[in-house]
Amino acid sequence: MKLIFLGPPGAGKGTLAARAVEILSIPHISTGVIFRSAIAAQSPLGIKVKAIIDAGKLVDDETTIALVKERLAQDDVKTGYILDGFPRTIPQAEALAAFSEVDTVVNFDIPDSIVLERLGGRRVCRECGRNFHVVFNNPKKEGLCDYCGGEVYTRDDDRPEAIQKRLEVYRAQTAPLIDFYRNKGILVDVDARPPVEEVVENFKKALGRG
Ligand code: AMP
């Protein structure tokens, strides 16, 4: 099953993807995780994208499309994947259609007020990229990831100025993808407001597995 997870930053796409990987046994590909790993490794890609990402802006389409095209050419994604954070623009969606056929686009629907609350308290594992939250999902050991023991930190782009910018960018450049995929008849909506377990159930129902 080839899935896209669509929705604003803070909708819970990454958290849900980690659960969906267990349910569906397919790899999770997050362009945000790939970029953050490149930044941590100070690779040429990381050096190129750091300032853009910290400011809450989008990396250019050409760079992002090339990265995903290369990843989707690998053997482990032949039968399925979850694309989280890609596509984020219409040109990215058009490029994707030329190299992979997506089955379903899951649109995580959530108002800005909840997004702001979630992103302000979000913490991320530096090693495995899992998400936590200071109120809703605190790691069992302060500052350490429950899954791999890595350091849990606040992303630079989860600062208030960058959050505002990311929401603006989402509304202007990514939200048009909702109609793009709805018109193709492959979009399903999932209410992302409830606690994680309920969203997991909503997600399974949307895929006809509830
Ligand atoms: P995310 O972890 O999905 O919130 O992504 C973090 C940041 O990485 C975004 O705010 C963008 O700066 C960049 N990014 C991730 N995916 C894309 C994409 N598909 N197109 C452009 N920039 C992206």
PDB file of N, CA and C and ligand atoms in Angstrom, residues 9 30-33 35-36 52-53 56-59 64 84-88 92 122 155 157 166, ligand 1:
ATOM      1  N   PRO A   9       1.898  21.116   9.764  1.00  0.00           N
ATOM      2  CA  PRO A   9       2.862  20.720  10.784  1.00  0.00           C
ATOM      3  C   PRO A   9       2.124  20.596  12.106  1.00  0.00           C
ATOM      4  N   SER A  30      10.120  10.110   5.718  1.00  0.00           N
ATOM      5  CA  SER A  30       9.825  11.493   6.084  1.00  0.00           C
ATOM      6  C   SER A  30      10.930  12.377   5.527  1.00  0.00           C
ATOM      7  N   THR A  31      10.556  13.304   4.640  1.00  0.00           N
ATOM      8  CA  THR A  31      11.568  14.208   4.079  1.00  0.00           C
ATOM      9  C   THR A  31      12.157  15.079   5.191  1.00  0.00           C
ATOM     10  N   GLY A  32      11.328  15.452   6.179  1.00  0.00           N
ATOM     11  CA  GLY A  32      11.841  16.249   7.299  1.00  0.00           C
ATOM     12  C   GLY A  32      12.922  15.491   8.064  1.00  0.00           C
ATOM     13  N   VAL A  33      12.701  14.191   8.319  1.00  0.00           N
ATOM     14  CA  VAL A  33      13.697  13.378   9.038  1.00  0.00           C
ATOM     15  C   VAL A  33      14.974  13.279   8.199  1.00  0.00           C
ATOM     16  N   PHE A  35      16.086  15.415   5.966  1.00  0.00           N
ATOM     17  CA  PHE A  35      16.795  16.705   6.013  1.00  0.00           C
ATOM     18  C   PHE A  35      17.477  16.906   7.370  1.00  0.00           C
ATOM     19  N   ARG A  36      16.775  16.562   8.468  1.00  0.00           N
ATOM     20  CA  ARG A  36      17.389  16.781   9.800  1.00  0.00           C
ATOM     21  C   ARG A  36      18.618  15.878   9.993  1.00  0.00           C
ATOM     22  N   ILE A  52      17.216  27.384   5.612  1.00  0.00           N
ATOM     23  CA  ILE A  52      15.861  27.388   5.033  1.00  0.00           C
ATOM     24  C   ILE A  52      14.894  26.727   6.012  1.00  0.00           C
ATOM     25  N   ILE A  53      15.291  25.567   6.517  1.00  0.00           N
ATOM     26  CA  ILE A  53      14.423  24.808   7.423  1.00  0.00           C
ATOM     27  C   ILE A  53      14.248  25.543   8.746  1.00  0.00           C
ATOM     28  N   GLY A  56      11.593  28.023   8.683  1.00  0.00           N
ATOM     29  CA  GLY A  56      10.226  27.534   8.452  1.00  0.00           C
ATOM     30  C   GLY A  56       9.812  27.577   6.990  1.00  0.00           C
ATOM     31  N   LYS A  57      10.798  27.797   6.093  1.00  0.00           N
ATOM     32  CA  LYS A  57      10.470  27.843   4.655  1.00  0.00           C
ATOM     33  C   LYS A  57      10.627  26.456   4.031  1.00  0.00           C
ATOM     34  N   LEU A  58      10.231  26.338   2.757  1.00  0.00           N
ATOM     35  CA  LEU A  58      10.362  25.044   2.083  1.00  0.00           C
ATOM     36  C   LEU A  58      11.690  24.950   1.332  1.00  0.00           C
ATOM     37  N   VAL A  59      12.277  23.771   1.367  1.00  0.00           N
ATOM     38  CA  VAL A  59      13.441  23.475   0.529  1.00  0.00           C
ATOM     39  C   VAL A  59      12.937  23.468  -0.922  1.00  0.00           C
ATOM     40  N   THR A  64      14.247  18.515  -3.377  1.00  0.00           N
ATOM     41  CA  THR A  64      13.383  17.601  -2.624  1.00  0.00           C
ATOM     42  C   THR A  64      12.898  16.451  -3.503  1.00  0.00           C
ATOM     43  N   ASP A  84       5.655  10.919   4.320  1.00  0.00           N
ATOM     44  CA  ASP A  84       5.225  11.884   5.338  1.00  0.00           C
ATOM     45  C   ASP A  84       5.970  13.190   5.099  1.00  0.00           C
ATOM     46  N   GLY A  85       5.227  14.238   4.738  1.00  0.00           N
ATOM     47  CA  GLY A  85       5.880  15.535   4.479  1.00  0.00           C
ATOM     48  C   GLY A  85       6.267  15.729   3.023  1.00  0.00           C
ATOM     49  N   PHE A  86       5.880  14.824   2.178  1.00  0.00           N
ATOM     50  CA  PHE A  86       6.089  14.940   0.727  1.00  0.00           C
ATOM     51  C   PHE A  86       4.907  14.286   0.030  1.00  0.00           C
ATOM     52  N   PRO A  87       4.336  14.892  -0.996  1.00  0.00           N
ATOM     53  CA  PRO A  87       4.648  16.194  -1.565  1.00  0.00           C
ATOM     54  C   PRO A  87       4.109  17.339  -0.709  1.00  0.00           C
ATOM     55  N   ARG A  88       4.704  18.522  -0.878  1.00  0.00           N
ATOM     56  CA  ARG A  88       4.278  19.714  -0.148  1.00  0.00           C
ATOM     57  C   ARG A  88       3.906  20.839  -1.110  1.00  0.00           C
ATOM     58  N   GLN A  92       5.678  19.207  -6.774  1.00  0.00           N
ATOM     59  CA  GLN A  92       6.173  17.953  -6.176  1.00  0.00           C
ATOM     60  C   GLN A  92       5.186  16.819  -6.432  1.00  0.00           C
ATOM     61  N   ARG A 122       6.304  20.227  21.488  1.00  0.00           N
ATOM     62  CA  ARG A 122       6.859  19.033  20.834  1.00  0.00           C
ATOM     63  C   ARG A 122       8.352  18.868  21.146  1.00  0.00           C
ATOM     64  N   ARG A 155      13.022  21.059  18.239  1.00  0.00           N
ATOM     65  CA  ARG A 155      13.481  21.406  16.895  1.00  0.00           C
ATOM     66  C   ARG A 155      13.609  22.922  16.756  1.00  0.00           C
ATOM     67  N   ASP A 157      12.936  24.650  14.264  1.00  0.00           N
ATOM     68  CA  ASP A 157      11.776  25.204  13.555  1.00  0.00           C
ATOM     69  C   ASP A 157      10.482  25.035  14.347  1.00  0.00           C
ATOM     70  N   ARG A 166       5.673  28.358   9.130  1.00  0.00           N
ATOM     71  CA  ARG A 166       5.367  27.039   8.569  1.00  0.00           C
ATOM     72  C   ARG A 166       3.874  26.884   8.307  1.00  0.00           C
TER      73      ARG A 166
HETATM   74  P1  AMP B   1       8.711  18.220   8.696  1.00  0.00           P
HETATM   75  O1  AMP B   1       9.559  17.382   9.602  1.00  0.00           O
HETATM   76  O2  AMP B   1       7.904  17.418   7.712  1.00  0.00           O
HETATM   77  O3  AMP B   1       7.883  19.236   9.448  1.00  0.00           O
HETATM   78  O4  AMP B   1       9.740  19.059   7.793  1.00  0.00           O
HETATM   79  C1  AMP B   1      10.635  20.003   8.366  1.00  0.00           C
HETATM   80  C2  AMP B   1      11.094  20.993   7.330  1.00  0.00           C
HETATM   81  O5  AMP B   1      11.810  20.318   6.284  1.00  0.00           O
HETATM   82  C3  AMP B   1       9.992  21.764   6.604  1.00  0.00           C
HETATM   83  O6  AMP B   1       9.506  22.860   7.340  1.00  0.00           O
HETATM   84  C4  AMP B   1      10.723  22.178   5.342  1.00  0.00           C
HETATM   85  O7  AMP B   1      11.623  23.248   5.598  1.00  0.00           O
HETATM   86  C5  AMP B   1      11.559  20.939   5.027  1.00  0.00           C
HETATM   87  N1  AMP B   1      10.792  19.996   4.185  1.00  0.00           N
HETATM   88  C6  AMP B   1      10.340  18.759   4.548  1.00  0.00           C
HETATM   89  N2  AMP B   1       9.676  18.183   3.533  1.00  0.00           N
HETATM   90  C7  AMP B   1       9.716  19.069   2.508  1.00  0.00           C
HETATM   91  C8  AMP B   1       9.169  19.081   1.185  1.00  0.00           C
HETATM   92  N3  AMP B   1       8.446  18.051   0.718  1.00  0.00           N
HETATM   93  N4  AMP B   1       9.404  20.171   0.411  1.00  0.00           N
HETATM   94  C9  AMP B   1      10.135  21.212   0.857  1.00  0.00           C
HETATM   95  N5  AMP B   1      10.644  21.280   2.094  1.00  0.00           N
HETATM   96  C10 AMP B   1      10.436  20.233   2.919  1.00  0.00           C
END
